[in-house]
Amino acid sequence: MDQLQINMWQTIKRLCAPLDGDCIRLLPLIIVVLLWQISGYYSDNKILPQPSAILNLLQKETFEGDLMFHLGMTLRRVAISFLAAMILGILIGLAMGIYDAVDKALDTFLVIGLNIPALVIIIICYIWFGLTEYAAIIAVTINKVPMVAISLREGARALDNKLFQVAQVYHLSKFDIMTKIVLPQLLPYIFGAVRNGLAIIWKIVLVVELLGCSNGVGFQIGGYFHFFDISGVLAYTFAFMLVVFAIEVLALRPIEKYLLRWRS
Amino acid sequence: MSFLSVDIQDKTYPNECVAIQQLKFSAPKGEFIAIVGPSGAGKSTLLNVIAGLDPQFAGTIRFGSSELAQSGAKLGFLFQECRLMPWLSVRQNLQLVVKHTRPTPHTKTIDEWLQCVGLQGCGELFPAQLSGGMQRRVALLRAFIVNPDVLLMDEPFQSLDAPTAAQLRRLLHELWQNSAPTVLFVTHNLREAISVASRILFLSSRPSKVILEYPLTRLAPLDIESDDVAAEHKKILETYPNLLAGLHLD
C-alpha cells in the first residue's frame, strides 16, 4: 500500500469513526432492504411488493387515509391494557414473592395463565363480554398479567435481606424502605417485564382487533388480508414497527439508562 | 451505672444449634471494646442480637436503665460488608440515614463529614465507582454520622489490604475520640484487637460466653505490626495458651 492509499484509508476510517455504532446497527437493515428491493423488482408485485411501493402506500395512508386513526386506536388499547397488566402483575408478583401462602395459592393459576393460548382467552372474553372494547382490553390484560407476575415474583424473592437490616438499624421510614431499597432492586425486573410486556401486548392486541374490533391496525390488516393486499398489510406493519421502535429508542432506553446508571 | 449491659441467657437457632449461653458483660459510656473469639463462636450473632436484628433470644440488652430497643439510643453498625445502597450516590447514602437523626448545634454537613474522611469531591459518585477502601470509609462515616450511642462493628476491615486497614483503624479512632460512642468491635485477629481497644472480651467456642476480660491501657491506636502490639500479643498467649482456641480457662 503506498502512502496515498494509506492516507485515503485513514481518512475514510476517521470519517466513519463517529458512525461506528450506528453503522453496525444500520448496515444489516440496509442490506436487507436493498435485497428486498432487488427481489421485488424481479417478482410479482402482488406477492412481494418493493419497499418503495410500500413506502408510497404508507405515505398515502398517513396523509390521505385512516392510518393515524387506526394506529391511535391500537396504541390506546395497548396503553390501557399494558398499564392494567403491569399494575396487576406487579402487585400479584410481589405478593407471591413475599408471602409464601399467596405463592402457594396462586402458583397453579400462574402456570395455567402462562400456558393457556392467548387465542383461547380472547375468544372466551369475546363470548362472555361481547365484541366490546372492554372485552378486548380485558383479554389482552389477562394474557399479560402472568408474565409480569412471574418476573416480579423472582424480583421479590431476590430482594437483599442485608439491606433491610441496614434499614432496621438506622430506623428508616417505610417510605424510604420502599423507594430507596425495594424499588431500586425491583427496577431491572420491572424493565424486563415492560420490555417483554410491550412485545407481547402489541401482538395480542393485533389478534384481538383482527377477531373482534371495527378499528385498529389489526382490523385493517385483517381487511387487507381479505383482499390479499400484501402492500397494505406491510404498510400498516411498517407503521406499527416504527412506533414500537420509537418507543424503545426515545422512551424505554433513555429511562432505563438513567435509572440504572449506577450499574455502569 | 453501666452504659450498655448485655445479659444473654440463651440464643438457640431454630435448628437447635445453641449459639450463646450465659454471656454477660457491661460497658461504660465511650469504652472501646474488642470482642475476640474463634471462628463460629457466635460473634456476629452477638452483635445482631444487640442491634435488635435477631430478637429470638432469652435475656436482656439494657442501655442505662431501660431496654436498648426502647431507650431511644442511636445505633451505628459497620457490617462485614459495606452494605451501601449501590443505586444511591455517596451523598444520598449518607442522607438516607442522617435525615432520621436529630440535628444538634455541632452537627456537621455531609460535605464536612466527607472532608473528615478524605472523600471530598466524592459525594456524587456511586459506590461502584469507589475503591474497596473508599467504600469502607463511606460505611464508617454512615455509622458515625448518626452520632451513635453504641457502635457495633463486625470484622469491618477483614477483607482489606494491610495499609488500607491500618489507615481505616486510625480514622476510626479519630472519629471515636470526637464523639465517643461505646464501641463493640468484633474481630478474630488478636493483634487488631490489641491495637484498637481499651478492653478485650474473649469468647469461648459454641455455646459462646465471655471467658476472659482483658484490660489494656492506651490512648492512641497502635500499629498492628508494632513491637508494643507484638509484646502484648505474646504476653496474652503465654498467660492463656488456650485462649484463641476458645477453650474455657478454668
PDB file of N, CA and C in Angstrom, chain A residues 26 31 33 43 55 62 69 71 153 193 247 252:
ATOM      1  N   LEU A  26     -27.210  -0.296  11.485  1.00  0.00           N
ATOM      2  CA  LEU A  26     -27.980   0.009  10.273  1.00  0.00           C
ATOM      3  C   LEU A  26     -27.601  -0.850   9.075  1.00  0.00           C
ATOM      4  N   ILE A  31     -28.864  -3.641   3.989  1.00  0.00           N
ATOM      5  CA  ILE A  31     -28.624  -4.762   3.059  1.00  0.00           C
ATOM      6  C   ILE A  31     -29.930  -5.503   2.780  1.00  0.00           C
ATOM      7  N   VAL A  33     -33.037  -4.388   3.022  1.00  0.00           N
ATOM      8  CA  VAL A  33     -33.945  -3.562   2.218  1.00  0.00           C
ATOM      9  C   VAL A  33     -33.500  -3.544   0.760  1.00  0.00           C
ATOM     10  N   SER A  43     -39.934  -9.886  -9.073  1.00  0.00           N
ATOM     11  CA  SER A  43     -41.035 -10.751  -8.623  1.00  0.00           C
ATOM     12  C   SER A  43     -42.382 -10.124  -8.971  1.00  0.00           C
ATOM     13  N   LEU A  55     -43.609   2.148   0.911  1.00  0.00           N
ATOM     14  CA  LEU A  55     -43.427   3.492   1.473  1.00  0.00           C
ATOM     15  C   LEU A  55     -44.405   4.481   0.849  1.00  0.00           C
ATOM     16  N   THR A  62     -51.065   7.640   5.408  1.00  0.00           N
ATOM     17  CA  THR A  62     -50.826   8.553   6.534  1.00  0.00           C
ATOM     18  C   THR A  62     -51.503   9.899   6.284  1.00  0.00           C
ATOM     19  N   PHE A  69     -55.621   7.243  12.482  1.00  0.00           N
ATOM     20  CA  PHE A  69     -56.745   6.901  13.357  1.00  0.00           C
ATOM     21  C   PHE A  69     -56.614   5.467  13.876  1.00  0.00           C
ATOM     22  N   LEU A  71     -53.960   3.545  13.922  1.00  0.00           N
ATOM     23  CA  LEU A  71     -52.776   3.422  14.767  1.00  0.00           C
ATOM     24  C   LEU A  71     -53.070   3.966  16.167  1.00  0.00           C
ATOM     25  N   ARG A 153     -42.247 -11.786  40.834  1.00  0.00           N
ATOM     26  CA  ARG A 153     -42.090 -12.765  41.923  1.00  0.00           C
ATOM     27  C   ARG A 153     -40.607 -13.087  42.110  1.00  0.00           C
ATOM     28  N   ALA A 193     -40.008  -6.854  32.553  1.00  0.00           N
ATOM     29  CA  ALA A 193     -41.444  -7.092  32.339  1.00  0.00           C
ATOM     30  C   ALA A 193     -42.020  -6.090  31.349  1.00  0.00           C
ATOM     31  N   ILE A 247     -40.759   4.065  20.518  1.00  0.00           N
ATOM     32  CA  ILE A 247     -40.965   3.936  21.975  1.00  0.00           C
ATOM     33  C   ILE A 247     -39.723   3.351  22.631  1.00  0.00           C
ATOM     34  N   LEU A 252     -37.986   4.005  26.335  1.00  0.00           N
ATOM     35  CA  LEU A 252     -37.514   2.927  27.219  1.00  0.00           C
ATOM     36  C   LEU A 252     -36.019   2.982  27.484  1.00  0.00           C
TER      37      LEU A 252
END
